[in-house]
């Protein structure tokens, strides 16, 4: 499916041109300058205006600037400086980022980003000094992508901190970092990162164009951005990975993928992404290849059980008794003897209860949520069996399906697995195994039609790429994975020399 831009390009060009026409210049008069800033910012209550005799005026937003730097470096440095020009004041300030502007638009954009405006009466220039207050939570271990072996630090909501974490992993001048602005009201910083000489230029241009052409009022989180720039936003399957692990993000960049970080979000975007990569964990690279392969096969089997176990139970009891082993018919009939509902309604009811408990446990505080999940599951399950609402065998199948869905490393893909289980159960209740096969074929065809940044979603299985299959469901030893995946169309395909270093016998 081709990507469709959610805006009118002609209208956007006209809007930008009209903004350029409205740009004003800095007035040399103190009273007029203060009035122009107040009018442009709608005179907020936290807008501070200070006068330093004889002719200097400071304007800043109180909650955005660092008070200590303001007092130690700005106010004290400007005391007793009569007849100073903006150029000499800029040179005298001991602050890393100091600029001079003559445009009102740039000045207003700077003040809402934590700059202090220094205006000298009689000059149509203003000094912009960056003393923004950097507030962010401390670094902590990732909560949604935990692992035993490997780094135990995750991204936070600070853009500068996240960039710093990435540069600690990739100490190379080839790491490119482009800053883009998205959101008419939020003016959110969106950073596009990639490795020069490895990433595909075509993919870089495509992703850059999708981000810069967005016409949004606001951008709050990276999850919103990933859905907007997806190849197919209507599909329930995510085409871009959200991760909070810097090590996984950097490993993807080194494989030729592109990364996007949104200021204020603790989740980074990785693309392009194939379906099978949502079932992989970064910890797989830190384990021995046999253990990692076993873990991946276990996850893949768990997903199949989570999606199809309950529908197979419903289809077998409704239409296909002949597939049930004879030794299992007696306990199964005894279990369902007091149940007044058909299997499809019974399964949907239990799945709905499981989803209620899961959602309640996720939304409540941590300690209460754990109690609700454990106690609620035991009490409701036992009461439902004793009341004859459901059978204990189906309760085991539903609980096993719910448990299997938690093995998915990606939270977004886990939500999809929870969702598609319901229509498959309904089809199994109407048409039995034929309904299950119909649902499977529909999902497979849908996945075959999907793409991620133009790359095939079911790679490396369709189109078949045998070399990339070495690191898909199975993980071969590292000497067999020396090539970067074809999915990213890398400019440099070799990651390392697969030949082992031979010891010197001399």
XYZ file of C-alpha atoms in Angstrom:
506
model
C 0.000 0.000 0.000
C 1.348 3.369 -0.935
C 1.870 5.990 1.743
C -0.643 8.816 1.580
C 0.223 12.151 3.112
C -2.569 13.373 5.437
C -2.599 16.922 4.156
C -2.880 19.131 1.120
C 0.582 20.039 -0.123
C -0.637 23.174 -1.914
C -2.352 24.479 1.201
C 0.801 23.857 3.255
C 2.934 25.898 0.841
C 0.505 28.805 1.022
C 0.472 28.669 4.819
C 4.272 28.748 5.026
C 4.444 31.686 2.612
C 1.934 33.647 4.671
C 3.964 33.037 7.833
C 7.092 34.356 6.148
C 5.268 37.536 5.194
C 4.217 38.144 8.791
C 7.755 37.969 10.217
C 8.624 41.225 11.989
C 11.909 42.761 13.038
C 13.207 43.800 16.429
C 12.373 47.375 17.359
C 15.127 49.460 19.023
C 12.694 51.051 21.508
C 12.433 49.283 24.873
C 8.677 49.839 25.372
C 7.790 48.682 21.875
C 10.013 45.608 22.187
C 8.409 44.539 25.471
C 4.958 45.054 23.984
C 5.784 43.008 20.878
C 7.011 40.066 22.994
C 3.963 40.177 25.260
C 1.614 40.303 22.286
C 3.374 37.414 20.536
C 3.297 35.221 23.667
C -0.193 36.395 24.793
C 1.338 37.865 27.975
C 1.532 34.705 30.160
C 1.663 35.044 33.933
C 5.160 33.517 34.109
C 6.679 35.965 31.621
C 9.336 37.916 33.527
C 10.577 41.347 32.422
C 13.604 42.788 34.240
C 15.357 46.071 33.609
C 19.069 46.504 34.252
C 20.045 50.185 34.283
C 20.661 52.045 32.239
C 19.457 50.465 28.967
C 19.310 46.635 29.186
C 16.095 44.590 29.396
C 15.817 40.873 30.199
C 12.740 38.889 29.187
C 12.258 35.183 29.888
C 9.690 32.623 30.983
C 10.276 31.843 34.626
C 9.539 28.101 34.595
C 11.812 27.318 31.660
C 15.163 28.851 32.639
C 17.821 27.845 35.127
C 17.633 30.395 37.962
C 21.194 29.800 39.150
C 22.697 30.436 35.704
C 20.439 33.478 35.360
C 21.743 35.041 38.576
C 25.399 33.976 38.298
C 26.083 34.491 34.601
C 23.424 36.816 33.173
C 22.363 39.374 35.775
C 25.729 39.649 37.505
C 27.535 39.823 34.154
C 25.340 42.690 32.913
C 25.644 44.901 35.949
C 27.296 48.280 35.372
C 27.683 47.930 31.608
C 26.541 51.279 30.170
C 26.813 52.016 26.468
C 27.516 48.377 25.625
C 26.558 47.011 22.193
C 24.902 43.634 21.628
C 28.120 42.332 20.088
C 30.251 43.192 23.141
C 27.631 41.786 25.517
C 27.520 38.537 23.546
C 31.306 38.241 23.824
C 31.255 38.942 27.566
C 28.639 36.280 28.439
C 30.153 32.989 29.629
C 27.366 30.813 28.188
C 27.869 28.118 25.583
C 24.969 29.024 23.275
C 24.518 32.755 22.630
C 23.114 34.167 19.377
C 22.008 37.528 18.016
C 18.743 37.835 16.119
C 16.940 40.614 14.303
C 13.765 38.626 13.543
C 10.801 38.605 15.923
C 9.671 35.105 14.929
C 12.997 33.508 15.856
C 13.044 35.498 19.094
C 9.600 34.253 20.135
C 10.513 30.655 19.262
C 13.640 30.965 21.401
C 11.913 32.330 24.511
C 9.439 29.424 24.643
C 12.400 27.012 24.411
C 14.115 28.342 27.536
C 16.190 31.208 26.130
C 16.535 34.571 27.849
C 16.158 37.673 25.671
C 18.674 40.483 26.255
C 17.618 43.718 24.586
C 19.765 46.846 24.501
C 17.740 49.985 23.903
C 18.657 51.772 20.709
C 19.620 48.594 18.813
C 17.348 46.593 16.519
C 18.960 43.351 17.702
C 18.347 40.999 20.586
C 20.724 38.567 22.278
C 19.394 35.014 22.714
C 21.112 33.111 25.546
C 20.201 29.456 26.092
C 19.833 28.774 29.808
C 17.017 26.231 29.505
C 16.321 24.128 32.568
C 16.958 20.444 31.828
C 14.476 18.420 33.867
C 14.260 14.666 33.397
C 14.012 11.520 35.462
C 17.148 9.560 36.212
C 18.187 6.592 34.097
C 16.613 3.282 35.045
C 16.255 -0.249 33.715
C 13.735 -0.773 30.912
C 10.363 -1.852 32.278
C 8.789 -3.369 29.155
C 11.899 -5.004 27.654
C 13.727 -6.526 30.596
C 16.565 -8.988 30.100
C 18.937 -10.962 32.320
C 22.157 -10.714 30.303
C 22.999 -7.359 28.771
C 22.740 -3.656 29.480
C 20.319 -2.590 32.198
C 19.628 0.991 31.158
C 16.766 2.416 29.120
C 15.801 5.623 27.395
C 14.050 8.389 29.314
C 12.039 11.442 28.230
C 15.066 13.701 27.711
C 16.175 13.951 24.088
C 19.722 15.027 24.962
C 20.103 12.131 27.403
C 18.908 9.615 24.816
C 21.306 10.963 22.186
C 24.118 10.749 24.724
C 23.308 7.084 25.435
C 23.409 6.285 21.734
C 26.737 8.039 21.203
C 28.226 6.053 24.082
C 27.473 2.863 22.156
C 28.391 4.167 18.688
C 31.571 6.227 18.965
C 31.852 7.057 15.286
C 31.659 10.197 13.143
C 29.501 8.193 10.710
C 26.552 8.397 13.104
C 24.302 11.024 11.508
C 21.778 12.957 13.581
C 19.240 15.182 11.812
C 16.864 17.336 13.876
C 13.391 17.982 12.477
C 10.481 19.955 13.932
C 6.942 18.556 13.998
C 3.786 20.121 15.408
C 2.469 23.626 14.872
C 1.756 24.134 18.581
C 4.241 21.767 20.260
C 7.186 22.362 17.884
C 8.501 18.946 18.946
C 12.078 18.000 18.148
C 12.253 14.759 16.161
C 15.738 13.360 15.554
C 16.451 11.039 12.634
C 19.532 8.864 13.201
C 21.353 6.539 10.821
C 24.837 5.326 9.915
C 26.343 7.050 6.918
C 27.796 4.549 4.454
C 25.575 1.745 5.774
C 21.953 2.935 5.634
C 20.146 3.110 2.318
C 19.900 6.646 0.923
C 16.510 5.867 -0.573
C 15.092 4.824 2.803
C 16.632 7.867 4.489
C 15.013 10.212 1.979
C 11.669 8.412 2.241
C 11.540 8.603 6.031
C 12.778 12.202 6.097
C 10.109 13.209 3.592
C 7.346 11.486 5.565
C 8.303 13.320 8.746
C 8.903 16.772 7.259
C 5.667 16.683 5.238
C 3.489 16.099 8.287
C 0.988 18.861 8.996
C 0.142 18.314 12.669
C -0.985 20.617 15.450
C 0.848 18.582 18.078
C 3.140 15.598 18.505
C 3.303 14.189 22.022
C 4.748 10.691 21.736
C 6.740 8.529 19.345
C 3.927 5.944 19.196
C 1.717 8.535 17.485
C 4.444 9.366 14.977
C 5.102 5.705 14.141
C 1.416 5.112 13.378
C 1.182 8.197 11.167
C 4.241 7.396 9.053
C 3.472 3.669 8.745
C 3.104 2.247 5.276
C -0.415 1.123 6.231
C -1.918 2.840 9.254
C -5.125 0.784 8.962
C -3.360 -2.512 9.655
C -3.418 -3.804 13.252
C 0.136 -5.109 12.786
C 2.850 -2.570 13.647
C 5.353 -1.909 10.876
C 7.820 0.005 13.046
C 9.325 -1.164 16.298
C 9.096 0.886 19.484
C 11.946 0.157 21.878
C 13.237 1.608 25.121
C 16.595 -0.175 24.918
C 19.607 1.851 23.663
C 21.543 -1.344 22.881
C 18.795 -2.659 20.602
C 18.459 0.753 18.960
C 22.190 0.973 18.240
C 22.390 -2.624 17.011
C 19.632 -1.815 14.523
C 21.461 1.302 13.300
C 24.600 -0.763 12.729
C 22.542 -3.209 10.657
C 21.542 -0.403 8.297
C 18.202 0.516 9.853
C 16.940 4.004 10.650
C 16.052 5.324 14.093
C 13.771 8.138 15.204
C 13.730 9.736 18.656
C 10.970 12.121 19.754
C 11.634 14.665 22.487
C 9.508 13.864 25.538
C 9.103 10.168 24.705
C 11.014 7.277 26.262
C 10.370 5.006 23.259
C 12.486 5.159 20.103
C 11.343 4.088 16.637
C 13.258 1.552 14.528
C 12.454 0.912 10.870
C 12.206 -0.929 8.546
C 11.034 -3.903 10.571
C 9.928 -7.373 9.516
C 7.260 -9.461 11.235
C 9.698 -12.048 12.574
C 11.850 -9.342 14.211
C 8.988 -8.483 16.564
C 9.458 -11.966 18.039
C 13.178 -11.449 18.643
C 14.768 -10.043 21.771
C 18.056 -8.203 22.104
C 19.056 -10.765 24.715
C 19.163 -13.391 21.953
C 22.409 -11.812 20.766
C 23.939 -12.158 24.234
C 23.130 -15.869 24.640
C 24.806 -18.877 23.078
C 23.297 -19.634 19.697
C 21.627 -22.895 20.772
C 19.946 -21.252 23.761
C 18.891 -18.248 21.669
C 17.438 -20.516 18.973
C 15.497 -22.483 21.583
C 14.092 -19.256 23.044
C 12.974 -18.025 19.605
C 11.330 -21.358 18.741
C 9.593 -21.281 22.119
C 8.220 -17.794 21.445
C 7.050 -18.717 17.955
C 5.297 -21.841 19.260
C 3.736 -19.834 22.080
C 2.277 -17.338 19.607
C 0.728 -20.118 17.540
C -0.777 -21.613 20.702
C -2.042 -18.227 21.857
C -3.813 -17.556 18.559
C -5.130 -21.005 17.602
C -5.447 -23.157 20.773
C -8.826 -21.853 21.939
C -10.307 -21.709 18.380
C -9.266 -25.347 17.796
C -11.028 -26.324 21.030
C -14.197 -24.495 19.937
C -14.097 -25.956 16.417
C -13.505 -29.505 17.653
C -16.372 -29.433 20.162
C -18.771 -27.753 17.748
C -18.175 -29.651 14.470
C -15.248 -32.074 14.642
C -15.635 -34.553 17.495
C -13.748 -37.135 15.431
C -10.407 -35.336 16.004
C -10.706 -35.664 19.794
C -8.887 -38.750 21.156
C -11.283 -41.366 22.529
C -9.616 -41.407 25.936
C -10.218 -37.667 26.194
C -13.933 -37.761 25.288
C -15.164 -38.989 28.677
C -13.455 -36.358 30.880
C -14.348 -33.701 28.313
C -18.036 -34.633 28.304
C -18.071 -34.745 32.112
C -16.451 -31.312 32.253
C -19.107 -29.843 29.948
C -22.099 -31.698 31.384
C -23.353 -28.736 33.444
C -22.362 -25.949 31.038
C -25.512 -24.466 29.418
C -23.667 -22.383 26.776
C -22.288 -23.410 23.388
C -18.488 -23.661 23.207
C -18.066 -20.429 21.214
C -19.956 -18.330 23.776
C -18.144 -20.060 26.625
C -14.744 -19.332 25.068
C -15.574 -15.688 24.295
C -16.810 -15.179 27.853
C -13.603 -16.546 29.371
C -11.394 -14.590 26.964
C -13.302 -11.426 27.833
C -12.823 -12.062 31.567
C -9.087 -12.662 31.045
C -8.777 -9.378 29.140
C -10.672 -7.544 31.900
C -8.291 -8.889 34.547
C -5.266 -8.019 32.408
C -6.447 -4.480 31.743
C -7.389 -3.915 35.388
C -3.995 -5.170 36.545
C -2.207 -2.855 34.084
C -4.160 0.286 35.037
C -4.152 -0.111 38.832
C -1.120 0.727 41.000
C 1.586 -1.946 40.901
C 0.927 -3.651 44.237
C -2.856 -3.612 43.850
C -2.629 -4.664 40.203
C -0.629 -7.794 41.020
C -3.142 -8.747 43.714
C -6.096 -8.224 41.387
C -4.480 -10.327 38.668
C -3.647 -13.303 40.890
C -6.592 -13.328 43.304
C -9.131 -12.284 40.652
C -8.025 -15.043 38.281
C -8.200 -17.741 40.945
C -11.502 -16.609 42.472
C -13.339 -15.943 39.203
C -12.016 -19.105 37.540
C -12.953 -21.364 40.452
C -16.360 -19.742 40.849
C -17.098 -19.992 37.118
C -16.336 -23.735 37.063
C -18.364 -24.458 40.207
C -21.318 -22.436 38.922
C -21.341 -24.395 35.672
C -20.679 -21.337 33.498
C -17.563 -22.863 31.955
C -15.619 -26.097 31.939
C -12.321 -26.534 33.734
C -10.632 -27.844 30.548
C -11.461 -24.691 28.594
C -10.280 -22.624 31.568
C -6.883 -24.326 31.262
C -6.730 -23.645 27.507
C -7.665 -19.981 27.893
C -5.150 -19.482 30.704
C -2.451 -21.184 28.613
C -3.276 -18.946 25.627
C -3.077 -15.822 27.804
C 0.237 -16.978 29.275
C 1.650 -17.685 25.810
C 0.795 -14.182 24.594
C 3.124 -12.709 27.241
C 6.174 -14.310 25.633
C 6.146 -11.755 22.805
C 9.029 -9.279 23.403
C 7.138 -6.455 21.641
C 4.179 -5.004 23.549
C 2.584 -3.771 20.307
C 2.695 -7.227 18.708
C 1.348 -8.781 21.910
C -1.692 -6.518 21.673
C -2.292 -7.659 18.087
C -2.191 -11.300 19.140
C -4.769 -10.579 21.850
C -7.016 -8.867 19.302
C -7.008 -11.362 16.426
C -7.867 -14.258 18.758
C -11.479 -13.073 19.092
C -12.511 -13.125 15.384
C -10.809 -16.504 14.936
C -12.852 -17.952 17.830
C -16.055 -16.579 16.267
C -15.191 -18.107 12.865
C -14.382 -21.424 14.550
C -17.790 -21.347 16.241
C -19.584 -20.824 12.908
C -17.543 -22.981 10.494
C -15.205 -25.081 12.625
C -11.767 -25.822 11.248
C -12.775 -24.312 7.899
C -13.288 -20.995 9.683
C -9.859 -21.288 11.313
C -8.234 -21.927 7.930
C -10.146 -19.000 6.440
C -8.842 -16.706 9.200
C -5.300 -18.049 8.798
C -5.355 -17.450 5.027
C -6.749 -13.940 5.501
C -4.009 -13.059 8.010
C -1.307 -14.552 5.789
C -2.515 -12.644 2.717
C -2.698 -9.446 4.768
C 0.888 -9.917 5.983
C 2.095 -10.655 2.460
C 0.671 -7.313 1.312
C 2.303 -5.305 4.089
C 5.593 -3.455 3.908
C 7.754 -1.459 6.284
C 9.297 1.632 4.722
C 8.907 -0.114 1.379
C 10.613 -3.335 2.546
C 8.662 -6.649 2.524
C 7.046 -7.324 5.902
C 7.488 -11.127 5.809
C 11.178 -10.984 4.914
C 13.219 -13.225 4.825
C 10.520 -15.840 4.109
C 8.783 -13.843 1.378
C 10.563 -13.164 -0.815
C 12.792 -16.079 0.273
C 16.275 -15.007 1.298
C 18.225 -17.964 2.621
C 21.131 -15.947 4.011
C 18.834 -13.759 6.114
C 17.112 -16.873 7.506
C 20.256 -17.554 9.516
C 19.096 -14.912 11.978
C 15.308 -15.231 11.914
C 13.409 -17.978 13.766
C 16.758 -19.614 14.425
C 19.974 -17.818 15.332
C 23.040 -19.326 13.776
C 26.516 -18.778 15.282
C 27.950 -15.333 14.633
C 30.447 -16.386 11.923
C 27.411 -17.334 9.782
C 25.751 -13.936 10.240
C 28.516 -11.712 8.901
C 26.217 -10.114 6.307
C 23.727 -7.369 7.081
C 20.093 -8.255 6.313
C 18.901 -7.525 2.776
C 15.729 -6.030 4.305
C 17.511 -2.720 4.938
C 19.228 -2.625 1.519
C 22.508 -1.563 3.181
C 25.200 0.229 1.238
C 27.809 -1.878 3.069
C 26.695 -5.487 3.398
C 29.591 -6.824 5.494
C 29.412 -6.505 9.285
C 32.703 -8.245 9.990
C 35.161 -10.750 8.561
C 33.759 -14.222 9.255
C 37.172 -15.855 9.016
C 38.562 -16.575 12.515
C 41.863 -15.047 13.493
C 44.554 -17.704 13.287
C 47.190 -17.716 16.028
C 50.742 -16.904 15.098
C 52.818 -20.090 15.394
C 56.179 -18.395 14.963
